[in-house]
Amino acid sequence: MLIERGAMKVGFATLETMAGGPPGADITYLLPEAESAVSFAIPLNKDLIRPFLAKELPNGRADHEQDNIETNIKAWRLAKVVRDYLREKGYKAEAVVPNNKYREDVPGWQASLPPELSLRYLAARSGVASFGWNGSVGIKGFGTPIIVGGVVTDAKLEPTDPLPPEESFCNKCKLCTKVCGYGMFSDEEETSVTLGGYTFSYAKRINKLRCVLVCGGINGLHNSGQWSTWSPGRYDNPEDDYEVNRLITLGMTAQPKRPLIKDHSKGYNPASYGDQGKIQLTCGNCNLICWGDPAETAKNYKILKNSGCIIQKEDGEIVVLPPDKAKQEFEKMPAKHKRLYYKDYKKKIRKKEKTTPGVMP
Ligand code: SF4
Ligand code: SF4
């Protein structure tokens, strides 16, 4: 039923096969009587990914964003189709919201972002997909631009096995770590999760708030200064968690004040939180570049690296320029406007360290 409706793969996990994992692996959180879970993956439209990575104006960002949102909605709808089918058969079942739904009962959930059920764990353990170095799950020959969905149920379904190593799509090229503006992933260190006797490993997340800063749109400039995401933020790379926290506070005040684009022939607003509360995609690079084929992934990396830097004019218009030109044009902007995208937020910390040595962690 799922395959007929566009799923690339479908698999099944059980209480036993998900046992021993972290809270995100708990299939009973959404349904205390759950015995099994259904996992499936559907593809994003790759035709819209390269214009997004290339920062093609005016529609490169909005077209991929629309596809991304619609694919998430499709995953949710498909999950509900399965849920309703199982309920008609007399079983209990709950569909899992595919994104942006977190366990708010976990202390500090805003920073750790624990999902109600990790659809990645479910996909990896049921053999729908495997982990890449980026921590996304992907499929051989396609890579990581997929959205995974799931359903939990008290029906006792036959579990499917994880994919064997030869079916992995990841060759550890680590290009996914290079496309993260604030380097959220470790290049070397791994983290692992064990589910039902199988251990899965991927790059350690240095601090998830680094992604919040970049993917959330506060900052866009890559720490090399040579290209940006769709966000016009130009803050210096935070060196440690203290600076990350400081920049979050600063950025969340500045970002909503950025001007909105009213004329969409000039592009679509790249802010994440200021635009009437709408979330807008400015990054996702680590996931989008990996196409499960080294040559295609390298091409995506090249497109992104050469895509230039975004700056935003006072009337909201966004412009893409080569890095040096973007820097020059930004410098010419009025100080009040510049403060919405850049501030030497480290100055105060340095000053404090000078007057009170040891204040910095
Ligand atoms: S870009 Fe893809 S193939 Fe390369 S290390 Fe990252 S996940 Fe693996
Ligand atoms: S989505 Fe962007 S900011 Fe977040 S981890 Fe991936 S590359 Fe980094």
Coordinates of C-alpha atoms and ligand atoms in Angstrom, one line a residue:
M1 CA 0.0 0.0 0.0
L2 CA 2.8 2.4 0.9
I3 CA 4.9 1.5 -2.1
E4 CA 1.9 2.1 -4.4
R5 CA 1.6 5.5 -2.9
G6 CA 5.2 6.5 -3.6
A7 CA 7.3 5.0 -0.7
M8 CA 10.8 3.9 -1.8
K9 CA 11.1 1.3 0.9
V10 CA 9.1 -0.1 3.8
G11 CA 10.2 -2.0 6.9
F12 CA 9.1 -3.1 10.3
A13 CA 10.5 -2.9 13.8
T14 CA 9.3 -4.3 17.1
L15 CA 9.7 -3.7 20.8
E16 CA 12.5 -6.2 20.8
T17 CA 14.4 -4.8 17.8
M18 CA 14.2 -1.3 19.1
A19 CA 15.1 -2.4 22.7
G20 CA 18.1 -0.9 24.5
G21 CA 18.1 2.5 22.6
P22 CA 17.8 6.0 23.9
P23 CA 14.3 7.5 24.7
G24 CA 13.9 8.4 21.0
A25 CA 13.7 4.7 20.2
D26 CA 10.8 4.1 22.5
I27 CA 7.9 3.0 20.3
T28 CA 5.5 3.0 23.3
Y29 CA 5.9 6.8 24.0
L30 CA 3.0 7.6 21.5
L31 CA 1.1 4.3 22.1
P32 CA 1.8 2.5 25.4
E33 CA 0.4 -0.7 24.0
A34 CA 2.7 -0.6 20.9
E35 CA 4.3 -3.8 19.9
S36 CA 5.6 -2.9 16.4
A37 CA 6.3 0.1 14.2
V38 CA 6.1 0.6 10.4
S39 CA 8.9 2.6 8.7
F40 CA 8.9 4.0 5.2
A41 CA 10.9 6.5 3.1
I42 CA 9.8 8.9 0.4
P43 CA 12.1 11.0 -1.8
L44 CA 12.5 14.7 -2.1
N45 CA 12.6 16.1 -5.6
K46 CA 16.3 16.2 -6.6
D47 CA 15.5 18.5 -9.5
L48 CA 14.8 21.3 -7.0
I49 CA 17.9 20.7 -4.8
R50 CA 20.6 22.1 -7.1
P51 CA 18.8 25.4 -7.7
F52 CA 18.5 25.6 -3.9
L53 CA 22.2 24.8 -3.4
A54 CA 23.2 27.3 -6.1
K55 CA 21.1 30.0 -4.5
E56 CA 19.3 30.7 -7.8
L57 CA 17.1 33.7 -7.6
P58 CA 14.2 34.3 -7.4
N59 CA 12.7 30.8 -6.8
G60 CA 15.6 28.5 -5.8
R61 CA 14.9 28.6 -2.1
A62 CA 11.1 28.7 -2.2
D63 CA 10.7 25.8 -4.8
H64 CA 12.7 23.4 -2.7
E65 CA 11.1 24.5 0.5
Q66 CA 7.7 23.9 -1.0
D67 CA 8.7 20.4 -2.1
N68 CA 10.3 19.7 1.3
I69 CA 7.2 20.8 3.2
E70 CA 4.9 18.9 0.8
T71 CA 7.0 15.7 1.1
N72 CA 6.8 16.0 4.9
I73 CA 3.1 16.4 4.7
K74 CA 2.9 13.4 2.3
A75 CA 4.8 11.3 4.9
W76 CA 2.3 12.4 7.5
R77 CA -0.6 11.6 5.3
L78 CA 0.8 8.2 4.3
A79 CA 1.3 7.4 8.0
K80 CA -2.3 8.3 8.6
V81 CA -3.4 6.0 5.8
V82 CA -1.6 3.1 7.5
R83 CA -2.9 4.1 10.9
D84 CA -6.5 4.1 9.7
Y85 CA -6.0 0.8 7.9
L86 CA -4.7 -0.8 11.1
R87 CA -7.5 0.7 13.1
E88 CA -10.1 -0.7 10.7
K89 CA -8.6 -4.1 11.3
G90 CA -9.1 -3.6 15.0
Y91 CA -5.6 -2.7 16.1
K92 CA -4.5 0.4 17.9
A93 CA -2.2 2.6 15.9
E94 CA -0.7 6.1 16.0
A95 CA 0.9 8.0 13.1
V96 CA 4.3 9.8 13.9
V97 CA 4.6 13.4 13.0
P98 CA 7.6 13.5 10.7
N99 CA 9.2 16.7 11.7
N100 CA 9.3 19.6 14.2
K101 CA 7.5 17.7 17.0
Y102 CA 9.6 17.2 20.1
R103 CA 9.2 15.6 23.5
E104 CA 8.4 18.7 25.5
D105 CA 8.4 16.6 28.8
V106 CA 12.2 16.1 28.6
P107 CA 14.0 18.9 30.6
G108 CA 16.0 21.1 28.2
W109 CA 14.2 19.7 25.2
Q110 CA 14.7 23.0 23.3
A111 CA 18.4 22.4 23.1
S112 CA 18.4 18.6 22.7
L113 CA 15.3 18.4 20.4
P114 CA 14.3 14.8 21.3
P115 CA 11.7 13.5 18.9
E116 CA 8.6 11.7 20.0
L117 CA 10.0 8.7 18.1
S118 CA 13.2 8.9 16.1
L119 CA 12.2 8.0 12.6
R120 CA 15.9 7.7 11.7
Y121 CA 16.4 5.0 14.3
L122 CA 13.3 3.3 13.1
A123 CA 14.4 3.4 9.5
A124 CA 17.9 2.2 10.2
R125 CA 16.8 -0.7 12.5
S126 CA 14.1 -1.9 10.1
G127 CA 16.4 -1.7 7.0
V128 CA 14.5 1.0 5.2
A129 CA 17.7 3.1 5.2
S130 CA 21.1 3.3 6.7
F131 CA 23.0 6.0 8.6
G132 CA 25.5 8.2 6.8
W133 CA 28.3 10.1 8.5
N134 CA 26.0 13.1 8.6
G135 CA 23.6 11.3 10.9
S136 CA 20.9 11.4 8.3
V137 CA 19.6 8.2 6.9
G138 CA 19.8 7.4 3.3
I139 CA 19.4 4.8 0.6
K140 CA 22.0 3.3 -1.7
G141 CA 21.9 5.0 -5.1
F142 CA 19.8 7.9 -3.8
G143 CA 21.5 9.3 -0.7
T144 CA 19.9 11.2 2.1
P145 CA 17.4 13.6 0.4
I146 CA 14.5 11.4 1.8
I147 CA 11.8 12.0 4.3
V148 CA 11.1 9.1 6.6
G149 CA 7.7 8.3 8.1
G150 CA 6.4 5.9 10.7
V151 CA 3.4 4.4 12.5
V152 CA 3.3 2.6 15.9
T153 CA 0.8 -0.1 16.5
D154 CA -0.2 -2.9 18.9
A155 CA -0.3 -5.3 15.9
K156 CA 2.5 -7.9 16.1
L157 CA 4.4 -7.4 12.8
E158 CA 7.3 -9.4 11.6
P159 CA 10.5 -7.3 11.9
T160 CA 12.9 -6.7 9.0
D161 CA 16.7 -6.6 9.4
P162 CA 19.0 -3.6 9.2
L163 CA 20.8 -3.2 5.9
P164 CA 24.2 -5.0 5.6
P165 CA 27.3 -2.7 5.3
E166 CA 27.6 -3.4 1.5
E167 CA 24.2 -1.8 1.1
S168 CA 25.3 1.4 2.7
F169 CA 25.2 4.6 0.6
C170 CA 27.9 6.3 2.6
N171 CA 31.6 6.2 1.6
K172 CA 32.7 8.5 4.4
C173 CA 33.8 11.3 2.0
K174 CA 32.8 13.7 4.9
L175 CA 31.7 16.4 2.4
C176 CA 28.6 16.7 4.6
T177 CA 30.8 18.0 7.4
K178 CA 32.2 20.7 5.1
V179 CA 28.8 22.2 4.2
C180 CA 27.8 23.1 7.7
G181 CA 28.4 26.8 8.3
Y182 CA 29.3 26.4 12.0
G183 CA 30.7 22.9 11.9
M184 CA 28.1 21.0 13.9
F185 CA 29.6 17.6 13.0
S186 CA 32.8 16.2 14.2
D187 CA 35.2 15.1 11.4
E188 CA 36.6 12.3 13.5
E189 CA 34.6 11.5 16.5
E190 CA 31.6 9.1 16.3
T191 CA 28.5 8.7 18.3
S192 CA 26.6 5.4 18.3
V193 CA 23.3 4.0 19.2
T194 CA 22.5 0.3 19.9
L195 CA 19.0 -1.0 19.0
G196 CA 18.0 -4.6 19.5
G197 CA 21.6 -5.8 19.4
Y198 CA 22.7 -3.8 16.3
T199 CA 25.0 -0.8 16.8
F200 CA 24.8 2.2 14.4
S201 CA 27.5 4.9 14.2
Y202 CA 27.7 8.4 12.7
A203 CA 29.4 11.7 13.4
K204 CA 29.3 13.2 16.8
R205 CA 27.2 16.3 17.0
I206 CA 29.4 19.0 18.5
N207 CA 26.4 21.1 19.7
K208 CA 23.0 20.9 18.0
L209 CA 22.5 24.7 18.7
R210 CA 25.1 25.3 16.0
C211 CA 22.5 23.9 13.6
V212 CA 19.8 26.1 15.2
L213 CA 22.0 29.1 14.6
V214 CA 22.6 28.3 10.9
C215 CA 19.6 26.2 9.8
G216 CA 17.4 28.5 11.9
G217 CA 18.6 31.4 9.8
I218 CA 20.4 33.6 12.4
N219 CA 23.6 33.1 10.5
G220 CA 24.3 32.1 6.9
L221 CA 28.0 32.8 6.3
H222 CA 30.1 29.7 6.2
N223 CA 33.1 29.9 8.6
S224 CA 35.4 30.0 5.6
G225 CA 33.7 33.3 4.6
Q226 CA 33.5 32.0 1.0
W227 CA 29.8 31.2 0.7
S228 CA 26.6 31.3 2.6
T229 CA 23.3 29.5 3.1
W230 CA 20.1 31.4 2.2
S231 CA 20.4 33.4 5.4
P232 CA 22.1 36.9 5.2
G233 CA 23.5 36.6 8.8
R234 CA 27.2 37.2 8.8
Y235 CA 28.3 36.4 12.4
D236 CA 31.8 35.1 13.3
N237 CA 32.0 31.4 14.0
P238 CA 31.4 30.7 17.7
E239 CA 34.4 29.0 19.2
D240 CA 32.7 27.2 22.1
D241 CA 29.4 26.5 23.7
Y242 CA 29.5 29.8 25.7
E243 CA 29.8 31.7 22.4
V244 CA 27.1 29.6 20.8
N245 CA 24.6 30.5 23.6
R246 CA 25.6 34.1 23.5
L247 CA 25.0 34.3 19.7
I248 CA 21.6 32.5 20.1
T249 CA 20.5 35.3 22.4
L250 CA 21.8 38.0 20.2
G251 CA 20.5 36.5 17.0
M252 CA 17.0 35.8 18.2
T253 CA 16.7 39.5 19.0
A254 CA 18.2 40.7 15.7
Q255 CA 16.7 38.2 13.3
P256 CA 13.0 39.1 13.6
K257 CA 13.8 42.7 12.9
R258 CA 15.3 41.9 9.4
P259 CA 13.1 43.4 6.6
L260 CA 10.7 41.2 4.8
I261 CA 10.7 40.9 1.0
K262 CA 7.4 42.2 -0.4
D263 CA 8.2 41.9 -4.1
H264 CA 8.7 38.2 -4.7
S265 CA 10.3 38.8 -8.1
K266 CA 13.3 39.8 -5.9
G267 CA 13.3 36.5 -4.0
Y268 CA 11.6 35.0 -1.0
N269 CA 12.2 36.1 2.6
P270 CA 15.1 34.0 4.0
A271 CA 14.4 34.7 7.7
S272 CA 13.2 31.8 9.8
Y273 CA 11.4 33.2 12.7
G274 CA 10.6 36.8 11.9
D275 CA 8.1 36.2 9.1
Q276 CA 4.9 36.0 11.0
G277 CA 6.2 33.0 12.8
K278 CA 6.8 30.9 9.7
I279 CA 9.7 28.6 9.6
Q280 CA 11.6 28.9 6.3
L281 CA 14.4 26.7 5.1
T282 CA 17.8 28.3 4.7
C283 CA 20.1 25.3 5.0
G284 CA 19.7 21.5 5.2
N285 CA 22.9 21.3 3.3
C286 CA 24.3 18.3 5.1
N287 CA 21.3 16.3 4.1
L288 CA 20.8 17.7 0.6
I289 CA 24.2 17.3 -0.9
C290 CA 24.6 13.6 -0.3
W291 CA 23.1 11.8 -3.4
G292 CA 24.5 8.4 -2.8
D293 CA 26.9 8.7 -5.7
P294 CA 30.4 10.2 -5.0
A295 CA 30.5 12.1 -8.3
E296 CA 27.0 13.6 -7.8
T297 CA 27.7 14.5 -4.2
A298 CA 31.0 16.2 -5.2
K299 CA 29.2 18.1 -7.9
N300 CA 26.6 19.3 -5.3
Y301 CA 29.5 20.4 -3.0
K302 CA 31.1 22.4 -5.8
I303 CA 27.7 24.1 -6.7
L304 CA 27.3 25.1 -3.0
K305 CA 30.9 26.3 -2.6
N306 CA 30.6 28.5 -5.7
S307 CA 27.2 29.8 -4.9
G308 CA 28.3 33.1 -3.4
C309 CA 27.0 35.0 -0.4
I310 CA 23.6 36.4 0.4
I311 CA 23.2 39.9 1.6
Q312 CA 20.0 41.7 2.3
K313 CA 19.2 45.3 1.4
E314 CA 17.2 47.6 3.6
D315 CA 14.1 47.1 1.5
G316 CA 14.3 43.3 2.1
E317 CA 15.7 42.4 -1.3
I318 CA 18.3 39.7 -1.1
V319 CA 21.2 39.7 -3.5
V320 CA 23.8 36.9 -4.2
L321 CA 27.3 38.1 -4.7
P322 CA 30.8 36.7 -4.8
P323 CA 32.3 36.6 -1.3
D324 CA 34.6 39.7 -1.5
K325 CA 31.9 41.8 -3.2
A326 CA 29.3 40.7 -0.7
K327 CA 31.7 41.8 2.1
Q328 CA 32.3 45.2 0.5
E329 CA 28.6 45.9 -0.2
F330 CA 27.8 44.8 3.4
E331 CA 30.4 47.2 4.8
K332 CA 28.8 50.1 2.9
M333 CA 25.4 49.5 4.5
P334 CA 24.2 51.8 7.3
A335 CA 25.3 50.7 10.8
K336 CA 21.8 50.2 12.0
H337 CA 20.9 47.8 9.2
K338 CA 24.2 46.0 9.5
R339 CA 23.5 45.3 13.2
L340 CA 20.7 42.9 12.1
Y341 CA 23.2 40.6 10.5
Y342 CA 26.5 41.1 12.3
K343 CA 27.8 42.2 15.6
D344 CA 31.2 41.6 17.2
Y345 CA 29.6 39.6 20.0
K346 CA 32.9 38.3 21.1
K347 CA 34.1 41.7 22.0
K348 CA 32.1 41.8 25.2
I349 CA 33.3 38.3 26.2
R350 CA 36.9 39.3 25.5
K351 CA 36.5 42.4 27.6
K352 CA 35.0 40.5 30.4
E353 CA 37.8 37.9 30.3
K354 CA 40.3 40.7 30.5
T355 CA 38.7 42.3 33.6
T356 CA 37.7 39.0 35.2
P357 CA 40.2 36.3 34.1
G358 CA 38.7 32.8 34.0
V359 CA 35.1 34.0 33.4
M360 CA 35.1 32.1 30.0
P361 CA 34.6 28.4 30.2
Ligands
SF4_1 S1 28.4 13.2 2.2 FE1 27.2 11.3 2.3 S2 28.6 9.8 1.6 FE2 29.9 11.5 2.2 S3 30.4 11.1 4.4 FE3 28.5 12.4 4.3 S4 26.8 11.0 4.4 FE4 28.6 9.8 3.8
SF4_2 S1 21.2 21.7 8.4 FE1 22.8 23.1 7.9 S2 23.3 24.0 9.9 FE2 22.2 22.2 10.3 S3 23.7 20.6 10.6 FE3 23.1 20.5 8.5 S4 24.5 21.8 7.4 FE4 24.7 22.3 9.5

